[in-house]
Coordinates of C-alpha atoms in Angstrom, one line a residue:
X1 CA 0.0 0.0 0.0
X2 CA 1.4 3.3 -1.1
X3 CA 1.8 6.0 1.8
X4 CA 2.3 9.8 0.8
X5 CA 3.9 12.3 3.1
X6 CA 4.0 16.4 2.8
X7 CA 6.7 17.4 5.2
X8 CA 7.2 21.0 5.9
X9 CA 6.2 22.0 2.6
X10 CA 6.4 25.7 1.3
X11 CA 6.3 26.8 -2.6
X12 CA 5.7 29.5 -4.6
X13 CA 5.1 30.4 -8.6
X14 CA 8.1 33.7 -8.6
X15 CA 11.3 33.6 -7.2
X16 CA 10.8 37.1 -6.0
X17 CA 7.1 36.4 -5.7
X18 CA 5.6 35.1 -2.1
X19 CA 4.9 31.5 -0.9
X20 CA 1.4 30.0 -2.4
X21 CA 1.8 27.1 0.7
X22 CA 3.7 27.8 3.7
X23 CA 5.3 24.5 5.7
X24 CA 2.4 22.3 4.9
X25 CA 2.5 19.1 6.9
X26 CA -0.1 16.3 5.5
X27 CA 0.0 13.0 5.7
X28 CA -3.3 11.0 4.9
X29 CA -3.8 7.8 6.1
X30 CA -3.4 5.0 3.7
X31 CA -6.8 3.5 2.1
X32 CA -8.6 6.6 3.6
X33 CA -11.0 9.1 1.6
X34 CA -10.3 13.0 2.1
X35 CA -11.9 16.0 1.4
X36 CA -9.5 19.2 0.8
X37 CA -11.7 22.4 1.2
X38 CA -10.6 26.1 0.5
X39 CA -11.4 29.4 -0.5
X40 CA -11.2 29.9 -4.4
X41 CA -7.4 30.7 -5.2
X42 CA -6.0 29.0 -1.7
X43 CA -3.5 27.1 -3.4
X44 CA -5.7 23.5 -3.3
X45 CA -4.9 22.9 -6.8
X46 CA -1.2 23.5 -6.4
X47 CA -1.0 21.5 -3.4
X48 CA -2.4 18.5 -5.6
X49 CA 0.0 19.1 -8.5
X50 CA 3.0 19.0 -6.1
X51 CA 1.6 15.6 -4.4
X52 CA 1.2 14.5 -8.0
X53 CA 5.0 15.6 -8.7
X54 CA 4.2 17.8 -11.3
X55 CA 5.4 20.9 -9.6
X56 CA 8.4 22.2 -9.8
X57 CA 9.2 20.3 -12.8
X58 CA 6.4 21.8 -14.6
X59 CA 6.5 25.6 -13.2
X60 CA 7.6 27.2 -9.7
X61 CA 10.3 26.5 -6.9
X62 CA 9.6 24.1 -3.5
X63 CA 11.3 27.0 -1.2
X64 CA 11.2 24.4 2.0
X65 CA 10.0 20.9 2.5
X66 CA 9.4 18.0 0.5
X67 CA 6.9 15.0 -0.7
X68 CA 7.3 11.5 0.0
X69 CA 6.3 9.0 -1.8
X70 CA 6.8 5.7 0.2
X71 CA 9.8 7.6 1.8
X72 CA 11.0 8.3 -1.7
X73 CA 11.2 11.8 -2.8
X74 CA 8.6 12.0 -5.4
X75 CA 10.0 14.6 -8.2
X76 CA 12.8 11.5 -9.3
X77 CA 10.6 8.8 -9.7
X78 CA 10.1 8.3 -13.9
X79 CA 6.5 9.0 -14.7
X80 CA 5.1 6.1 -15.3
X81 CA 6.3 4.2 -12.2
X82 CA 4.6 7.5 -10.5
X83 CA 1.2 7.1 -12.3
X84 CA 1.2 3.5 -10.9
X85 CA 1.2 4.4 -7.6
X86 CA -0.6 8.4 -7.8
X87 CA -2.9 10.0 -10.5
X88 CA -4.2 13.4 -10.6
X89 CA -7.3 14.4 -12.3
X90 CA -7.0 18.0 -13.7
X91 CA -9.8 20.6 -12.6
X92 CA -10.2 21.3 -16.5
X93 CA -10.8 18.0 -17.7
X94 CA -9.4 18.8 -21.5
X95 CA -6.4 19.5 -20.3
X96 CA -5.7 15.9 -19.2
X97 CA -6.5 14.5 -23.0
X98 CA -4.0 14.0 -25.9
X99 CA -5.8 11.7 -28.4
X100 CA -9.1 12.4 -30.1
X101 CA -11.1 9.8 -28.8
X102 CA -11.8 8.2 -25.1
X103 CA -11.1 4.8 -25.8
X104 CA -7.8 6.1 -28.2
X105 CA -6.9 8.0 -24.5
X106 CA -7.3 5.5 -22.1
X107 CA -5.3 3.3 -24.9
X108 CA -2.6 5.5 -24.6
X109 CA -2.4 6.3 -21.2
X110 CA -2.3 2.4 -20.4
X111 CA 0.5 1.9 -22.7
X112 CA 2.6 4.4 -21.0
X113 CA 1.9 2.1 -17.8
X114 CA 4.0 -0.3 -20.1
X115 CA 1.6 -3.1 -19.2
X116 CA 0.1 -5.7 -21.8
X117 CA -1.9 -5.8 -24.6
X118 CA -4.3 -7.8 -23.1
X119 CA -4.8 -6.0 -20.2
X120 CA -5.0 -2.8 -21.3
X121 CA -7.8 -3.5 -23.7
X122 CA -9.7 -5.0 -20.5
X123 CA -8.8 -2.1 -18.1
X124 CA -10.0 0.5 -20.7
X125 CA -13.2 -1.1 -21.0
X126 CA -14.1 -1.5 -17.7
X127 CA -13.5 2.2 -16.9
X128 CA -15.7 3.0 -19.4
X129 CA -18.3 1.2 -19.3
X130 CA -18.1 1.9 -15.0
X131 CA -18.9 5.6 -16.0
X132 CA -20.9 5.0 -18.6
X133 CA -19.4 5.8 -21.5
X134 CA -18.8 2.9 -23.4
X135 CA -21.4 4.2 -26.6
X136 CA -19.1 7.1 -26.5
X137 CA -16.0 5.7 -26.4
X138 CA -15.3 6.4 -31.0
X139 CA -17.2 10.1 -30.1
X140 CA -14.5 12.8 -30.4
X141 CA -13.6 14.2 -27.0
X142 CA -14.0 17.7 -28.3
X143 CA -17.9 17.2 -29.2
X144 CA -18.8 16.0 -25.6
X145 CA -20.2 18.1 -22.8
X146 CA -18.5 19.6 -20.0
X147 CA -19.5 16.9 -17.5
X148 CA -18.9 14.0 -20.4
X149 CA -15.6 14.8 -20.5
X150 CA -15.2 15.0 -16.7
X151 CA -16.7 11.8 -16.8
X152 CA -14.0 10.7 -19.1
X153 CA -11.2 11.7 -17.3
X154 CA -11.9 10.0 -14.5
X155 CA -12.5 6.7 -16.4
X156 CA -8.8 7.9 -17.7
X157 CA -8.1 7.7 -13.7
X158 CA -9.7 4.5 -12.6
X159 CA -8.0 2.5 -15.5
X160 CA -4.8 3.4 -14.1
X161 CA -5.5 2.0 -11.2
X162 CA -3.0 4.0 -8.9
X163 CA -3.6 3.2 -4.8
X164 CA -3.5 7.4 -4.6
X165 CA -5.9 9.2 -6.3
X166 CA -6.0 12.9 -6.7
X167 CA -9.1 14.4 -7.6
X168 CA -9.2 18.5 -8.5
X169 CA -12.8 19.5 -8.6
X170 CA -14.0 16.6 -10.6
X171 CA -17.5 17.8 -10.1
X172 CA -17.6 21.7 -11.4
X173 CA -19.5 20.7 -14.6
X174 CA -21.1 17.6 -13.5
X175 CA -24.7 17.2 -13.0
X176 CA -26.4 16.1 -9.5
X177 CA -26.9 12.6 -10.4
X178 CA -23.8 12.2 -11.8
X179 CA -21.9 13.6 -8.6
X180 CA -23.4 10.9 -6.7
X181 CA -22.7 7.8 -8.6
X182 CA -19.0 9.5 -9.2
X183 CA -18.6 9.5 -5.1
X184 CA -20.5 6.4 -4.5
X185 CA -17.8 4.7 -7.3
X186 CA -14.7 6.6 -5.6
X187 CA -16.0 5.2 -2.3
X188 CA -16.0 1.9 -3.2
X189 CA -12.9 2.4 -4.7
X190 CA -11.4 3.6 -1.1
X191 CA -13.0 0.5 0.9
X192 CA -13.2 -2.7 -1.4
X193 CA -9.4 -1.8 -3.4
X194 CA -7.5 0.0 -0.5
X195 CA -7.3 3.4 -2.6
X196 CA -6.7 7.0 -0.9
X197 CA -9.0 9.2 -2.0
X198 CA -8.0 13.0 -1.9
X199 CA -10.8 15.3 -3.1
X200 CA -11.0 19.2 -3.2
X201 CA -14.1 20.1 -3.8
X202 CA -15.8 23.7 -2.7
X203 CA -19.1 22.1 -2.4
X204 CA -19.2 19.8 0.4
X205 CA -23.0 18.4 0.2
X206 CA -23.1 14.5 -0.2
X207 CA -19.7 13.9 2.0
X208 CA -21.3 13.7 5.7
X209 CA -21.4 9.7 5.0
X210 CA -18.0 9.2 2.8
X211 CA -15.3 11.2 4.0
X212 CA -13.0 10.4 6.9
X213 CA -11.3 13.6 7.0
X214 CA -11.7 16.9 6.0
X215 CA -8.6 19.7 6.0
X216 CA -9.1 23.3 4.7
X217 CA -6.1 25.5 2.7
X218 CA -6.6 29.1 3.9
X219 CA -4.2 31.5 4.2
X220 CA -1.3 29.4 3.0
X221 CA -1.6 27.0 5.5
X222 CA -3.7 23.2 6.4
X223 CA -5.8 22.8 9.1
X224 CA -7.8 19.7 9.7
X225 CA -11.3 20.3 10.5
X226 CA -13.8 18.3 12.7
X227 CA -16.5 16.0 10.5
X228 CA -19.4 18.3 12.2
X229 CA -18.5 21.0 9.0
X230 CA -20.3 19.0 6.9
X231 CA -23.3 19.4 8.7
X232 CA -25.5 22.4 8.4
X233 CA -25.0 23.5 4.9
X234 CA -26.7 25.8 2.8
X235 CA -29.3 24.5 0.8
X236 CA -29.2 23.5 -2.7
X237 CA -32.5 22.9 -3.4
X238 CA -34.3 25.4 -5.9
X239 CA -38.3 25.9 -4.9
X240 CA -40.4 27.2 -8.1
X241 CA -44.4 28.3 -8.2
X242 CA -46.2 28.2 -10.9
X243 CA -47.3 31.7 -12.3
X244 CA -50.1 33.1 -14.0
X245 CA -48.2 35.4 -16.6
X246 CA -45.0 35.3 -17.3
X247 CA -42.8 38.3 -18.5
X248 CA -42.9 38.6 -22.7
X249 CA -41.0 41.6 -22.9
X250 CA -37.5 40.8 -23.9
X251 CA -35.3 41.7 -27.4
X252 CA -33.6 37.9 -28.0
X253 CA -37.2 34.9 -28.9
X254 CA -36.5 31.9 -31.0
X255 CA -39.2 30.4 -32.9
X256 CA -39.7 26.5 -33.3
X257 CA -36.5 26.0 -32.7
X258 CA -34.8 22.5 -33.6
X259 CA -31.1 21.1 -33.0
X260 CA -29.7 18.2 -34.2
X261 CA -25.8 17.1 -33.5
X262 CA -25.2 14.2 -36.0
X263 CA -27.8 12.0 -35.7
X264 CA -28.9 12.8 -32.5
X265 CA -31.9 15.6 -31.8
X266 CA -31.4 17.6 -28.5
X267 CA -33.9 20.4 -29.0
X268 CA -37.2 20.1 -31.3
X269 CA -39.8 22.7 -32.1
X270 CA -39.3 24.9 -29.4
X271 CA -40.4 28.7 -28.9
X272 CA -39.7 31.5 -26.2
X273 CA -38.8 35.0 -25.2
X274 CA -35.4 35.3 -22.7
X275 CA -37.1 38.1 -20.6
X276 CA -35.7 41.2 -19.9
X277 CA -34.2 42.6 -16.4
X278 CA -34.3 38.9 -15.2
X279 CA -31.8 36.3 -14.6
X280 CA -32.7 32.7 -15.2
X281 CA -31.1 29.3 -14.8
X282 CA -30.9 26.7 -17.6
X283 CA -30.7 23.2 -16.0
X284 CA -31.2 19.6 -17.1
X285 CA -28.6 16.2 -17.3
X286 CA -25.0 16.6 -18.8
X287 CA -24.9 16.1 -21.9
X288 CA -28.2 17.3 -22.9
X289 CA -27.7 19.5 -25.3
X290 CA -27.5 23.1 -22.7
X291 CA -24.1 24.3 -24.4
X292 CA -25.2 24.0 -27.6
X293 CA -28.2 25.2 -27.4
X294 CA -25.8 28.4 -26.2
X295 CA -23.7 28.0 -28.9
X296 CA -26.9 28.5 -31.1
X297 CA -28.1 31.3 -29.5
X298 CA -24.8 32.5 -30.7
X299 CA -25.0 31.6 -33.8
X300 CA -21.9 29.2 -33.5
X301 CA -24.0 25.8 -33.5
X302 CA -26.7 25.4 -36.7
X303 CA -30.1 24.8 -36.3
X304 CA -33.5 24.7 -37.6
X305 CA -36.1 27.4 -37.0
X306 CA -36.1 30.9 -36.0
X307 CA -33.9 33.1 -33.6
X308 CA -34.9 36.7 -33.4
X309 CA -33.2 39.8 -32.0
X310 CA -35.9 42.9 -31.9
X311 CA -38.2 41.3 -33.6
X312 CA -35.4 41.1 -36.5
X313 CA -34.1 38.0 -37.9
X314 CA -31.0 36.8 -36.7
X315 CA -29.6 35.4 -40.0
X316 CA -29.8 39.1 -41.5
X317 CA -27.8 40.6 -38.8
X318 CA -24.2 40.4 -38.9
X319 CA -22.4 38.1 -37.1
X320 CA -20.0 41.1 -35.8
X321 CA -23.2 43.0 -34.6
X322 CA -25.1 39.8 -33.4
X323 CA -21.9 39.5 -31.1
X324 CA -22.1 42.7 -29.8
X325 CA -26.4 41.9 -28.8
X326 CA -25.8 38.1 -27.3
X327 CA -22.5 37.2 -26.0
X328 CA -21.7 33.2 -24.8
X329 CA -19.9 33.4 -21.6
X330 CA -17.7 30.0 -22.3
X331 CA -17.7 27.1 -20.6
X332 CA -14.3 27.2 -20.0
X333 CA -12.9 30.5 -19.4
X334 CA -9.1 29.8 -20.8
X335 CA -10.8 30.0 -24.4
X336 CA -11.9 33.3 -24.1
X337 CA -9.0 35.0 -22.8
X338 CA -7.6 37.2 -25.5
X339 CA -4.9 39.2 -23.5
X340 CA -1.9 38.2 -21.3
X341 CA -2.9 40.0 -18.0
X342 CA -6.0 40.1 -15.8
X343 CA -5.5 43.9 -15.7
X344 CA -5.1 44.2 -19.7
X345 CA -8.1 41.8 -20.2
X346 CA -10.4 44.1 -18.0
X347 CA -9.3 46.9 -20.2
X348 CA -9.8 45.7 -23.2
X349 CA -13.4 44.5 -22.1
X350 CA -13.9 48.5 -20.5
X351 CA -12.7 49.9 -24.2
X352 CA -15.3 48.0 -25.8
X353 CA -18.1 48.6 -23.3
X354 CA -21.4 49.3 -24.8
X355 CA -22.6 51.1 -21.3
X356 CA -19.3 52.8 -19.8
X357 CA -21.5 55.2 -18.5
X358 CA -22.6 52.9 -15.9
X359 CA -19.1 50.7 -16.0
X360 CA -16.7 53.4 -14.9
X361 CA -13.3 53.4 -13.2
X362 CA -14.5 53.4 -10.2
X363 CA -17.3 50.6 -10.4
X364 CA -15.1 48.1 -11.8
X365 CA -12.4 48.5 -9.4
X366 CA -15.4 48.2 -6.8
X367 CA -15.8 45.0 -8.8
X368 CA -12.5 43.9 -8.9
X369 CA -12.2 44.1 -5.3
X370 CA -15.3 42.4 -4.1
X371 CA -14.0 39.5 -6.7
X372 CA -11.3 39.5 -4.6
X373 CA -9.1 40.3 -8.0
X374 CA -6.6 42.8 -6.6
X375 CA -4.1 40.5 -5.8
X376 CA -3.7 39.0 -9.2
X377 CA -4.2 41.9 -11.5
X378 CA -0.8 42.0 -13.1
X379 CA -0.7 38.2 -12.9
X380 CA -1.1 36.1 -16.2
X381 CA -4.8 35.1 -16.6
X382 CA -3.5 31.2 -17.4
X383 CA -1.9 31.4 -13.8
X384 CA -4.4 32.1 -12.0
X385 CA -6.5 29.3 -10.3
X386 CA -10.0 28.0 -12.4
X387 CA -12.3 29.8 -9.8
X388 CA -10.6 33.1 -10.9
X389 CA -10.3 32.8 -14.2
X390 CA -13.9 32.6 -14.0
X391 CA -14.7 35.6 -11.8
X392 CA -12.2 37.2 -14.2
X393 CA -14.1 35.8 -17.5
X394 CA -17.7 36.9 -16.2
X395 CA -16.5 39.9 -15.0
X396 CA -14.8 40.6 -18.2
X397 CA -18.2 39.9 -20.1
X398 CA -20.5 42.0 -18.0
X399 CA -18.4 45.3 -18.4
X400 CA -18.9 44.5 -22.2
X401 CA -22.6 44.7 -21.7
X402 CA -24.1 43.2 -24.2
X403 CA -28.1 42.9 -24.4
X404 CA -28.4 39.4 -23.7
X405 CA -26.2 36.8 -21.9
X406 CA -25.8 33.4 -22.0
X407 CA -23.6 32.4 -19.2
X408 CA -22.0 28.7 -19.0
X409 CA -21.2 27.3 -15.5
X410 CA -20.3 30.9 -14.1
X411 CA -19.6 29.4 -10.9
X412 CA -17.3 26.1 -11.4
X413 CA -14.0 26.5 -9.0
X414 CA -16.0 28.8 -6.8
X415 CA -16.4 28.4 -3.3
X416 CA -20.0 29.5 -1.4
X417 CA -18.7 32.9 -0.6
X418 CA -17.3 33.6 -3.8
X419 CA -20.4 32.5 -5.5
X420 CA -22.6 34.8 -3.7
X421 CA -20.7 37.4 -4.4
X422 CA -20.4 36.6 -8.2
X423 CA -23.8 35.8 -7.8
X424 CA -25.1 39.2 -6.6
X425 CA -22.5 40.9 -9.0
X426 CA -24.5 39.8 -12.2
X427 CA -27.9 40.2 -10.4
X428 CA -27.3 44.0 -9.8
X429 CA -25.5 44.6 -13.1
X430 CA -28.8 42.3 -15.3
X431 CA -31.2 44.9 -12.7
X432 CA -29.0 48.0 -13.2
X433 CA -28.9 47.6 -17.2
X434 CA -31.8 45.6 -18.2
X435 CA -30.6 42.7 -19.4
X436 CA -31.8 39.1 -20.2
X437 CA -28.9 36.6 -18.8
X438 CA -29.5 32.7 -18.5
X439 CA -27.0 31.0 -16.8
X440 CA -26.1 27.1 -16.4
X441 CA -24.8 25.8 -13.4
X442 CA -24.6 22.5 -11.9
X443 CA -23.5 23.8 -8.5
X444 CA -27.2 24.8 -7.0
X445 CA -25.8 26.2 -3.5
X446 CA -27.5 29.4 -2.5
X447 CA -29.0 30.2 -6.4
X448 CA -32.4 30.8 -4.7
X449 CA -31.8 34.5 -4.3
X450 CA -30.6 35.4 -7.2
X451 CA -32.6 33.7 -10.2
X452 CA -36.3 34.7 -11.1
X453 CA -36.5 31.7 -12.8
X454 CA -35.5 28.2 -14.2
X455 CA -35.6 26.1 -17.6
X456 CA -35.2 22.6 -17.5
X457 CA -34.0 20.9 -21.3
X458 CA -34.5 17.2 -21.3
X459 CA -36.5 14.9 -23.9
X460 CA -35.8 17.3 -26.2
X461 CA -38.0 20.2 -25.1
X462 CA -37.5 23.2 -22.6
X463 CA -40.0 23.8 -19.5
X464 CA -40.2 26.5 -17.3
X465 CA -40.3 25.1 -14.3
X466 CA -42.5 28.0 -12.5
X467 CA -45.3 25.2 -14.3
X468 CA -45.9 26.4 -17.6
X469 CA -44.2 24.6 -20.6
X470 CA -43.0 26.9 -23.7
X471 CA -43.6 24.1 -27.1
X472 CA -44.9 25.0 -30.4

């Protein structure tokens, strides 16, 4: 049984920069599951990548300290003899794939294990078919949702079979039901193979029954917490009543409204109007169809049907001006970075406002500070950690101002505090300016107060779950 051991640890990104971790001791029992909690931009992620020995060969300096890897030093053991005893699943899941297809990844990432032909064909099936995924194992990785691909990874995980497994918000894009079979799996894992489970995770529903320990990363440094913390939490259920009238005023409708991926119809004959000076959520399964439906919205996906801006047709407006009326907040925020620094990427975003009346100097450094962005504005926006680049990303979007938002997981890598505070950032600025925003989020913590209302897509239709549903 492998046993891992942070001694003393302190590192940091700069050599003239400060320490991320300062003298981190953790030592997790063997066979034990572990939940590592922490404010957004804590370091949780950089612990994980140290444990996993991919820092400092990969980027920064270990000022004191060291891991242990079965008393070994970890940084010298050759990477596949590592991966045999202690995998780490990246917090953005595409970052972990090098081959087009899941079955041609897991494929590859069992042959670097150097084990046999035999067994890797067995070990890559089971993994997928355990999460699922076996009719999309020829699929290319790059059509799949969010959560598929999570889903993937972590079948890339399980077929390595390591006794340590590192886990960096596998949940952020993964829907309820599939958070729960995920843990249920990893739990098995822990008591019927002997694995160590480390998780970070900001939400900690669904643990009270699975974890056996449960450390927090603040201020640079680890603190084990008692069990009880996983009592009492906010809510995450959403609570809807039906209406009598809803709001038809609103610029962006679309008018039986059909989208097909392939073979495969995810949206059929649908009709609404995204109402104005309201924010709404878009639920419903991964892999459902929500992004693309955003993607058509944006006229980045084709579809059949109508989409209407003002009453005008979407088709005869151009794509440069339809940009500037509906804007797709990305799923993942790295792909819509177009400068180097988070200060330069504001600016940019505040030259091209289409209301900096209302988004002056001294608003968006109020922004920046409740975002807790100070820190980090002359920091590169790929170093920063996933929950920033997405306060950075949405913040970014709203100073554009654009009529209508569609906003993708706004709140994966955020903790409950930074959520709310996101949270009542796009509230004030959708009230403030009239907007229509719809957001999809899979993380349901402490929403109530901030949406007016939700839409569910599934079985190929969209209902608004206040009790009235919107079909042709």
């Amino acid at each position: 049984m492998t046993a891992i051991t942070v001694s003393n640890l302190s590192f940091r990104y700069q050599n003239s920069g400060p320490n991320i971790i300062e003298n981190i001791n953790f030592t997790p029992e063997p066979a034990s599951f572990n939940l590592l909690a922490g404010s957004s931009g804590s370091g949780k992620s950089t612990l994980l990548k140290i444990m996993a020995g991919l820092y400092p060969q990969f980027g920064g300096t270990i000022t004191a300290g060291q891991v242990l890897l079965n008393g070994q030093e970890i940084g010298p053991i050759v990477p596949f003899e590592r991966a045999q005893r202690i995998a780490l699943l990246f917090q953005n899941p595409d970052r972990q794939f090098a081959m087009r297809t899941a079955w041609e990844q897991l494929i590859f990432s069992l042959e670097n294990l150097q084990l046999s032909p035999e067994l890797i064909t067995q070990r890559a099936t089971d993994a997928l078919q355990k999460f699922d995924l076996w009719e999309l194992r020829n699929q290319s990785l790059q059509t799949l949702s969010g959560g598929e691909q999570q889903r993937v990874a972590l079948a890339n995980i399980l077929a390595l079979d390591s006794d340590i497994i590192l886990l960096d918000e596998p949940f952020a894009n993964v829907d309820p039901t599939g958070r729960q079979t995920i843990l249920s799996q990893l739990k098995l894992l822990q008591i019927e193979h002997g694995k160590t489970i480390i998780i970070s995770d900001h939400d900690l529903h669904d643990y009270i029954d699975l974890a056996d320990a449960v450390f927090t990363l603040e201020q640079q440094h680890l603190t084990r917490q008692p069990l009880g913390i996983l009592t009492d939490l906010p809510s995450d259920t959403l609570i809807w009543h039906a209406q009598n009238k809803l709001p038809e005023s609103g610029q962006l409708a679309w008018h039986n409204l059909t989208i097909e991926v392939g073979s495969r119809r995810l949206l059929n004959q649908q009709s609404w109007q995204l109402p104005e000076n309201q924010l709404g959520l878009l639920s419903g399964p991964n892999g459902i169809g929500k992004s693309t439906f955003f993607k058509a919205l944006a006229h980045l996906q084709p579809y059949q049907g109508q989409i209407t801006f003002a009453e005008q047709v979407s088709e005869k407006i151009k794509l440069k001006n339809w940009t500037s009326k509906v804007a797709w907040v990305m799923q993942n925020a790295r792909d819509q970075f177009i400068t180097l620094t988070v200060s330069d990427e504001l600016a940019i975003s505040s030259r091209h406002s289409a209301n900096p009346a209302y988004w002056t100097t001294t608003v968006i450094e109020q922004a920046i500070q409740d975002l807790n962005l100070t820190a980090v504005l002359e920091q590169s926006v790929y170093q920063l950690s996933g929950g920033q680049q997405k306060k950075l990303q949405t913040l970014s979007m709203l100073i554009m101002a654009p009529q209508v938002l569609l906003i993708d997981e706004p709140l994966a890598g955020l903790d409950y505090q930074s959520s709310q505070v996101l949270l009542s950032l796009i509230q004030r600025v959708v009230h403030d300016l009239n907007l229509s925003a719809l957001m999809i989020s899979h993380q349901r913590t402490g929403l109530q107060p901030y949406l007016d209302y939700e839409l569910r897509l599934d079985h190929e239709q969209i209902v608004d779950l206040r009790g009235l549903s919107h079909e042709s």
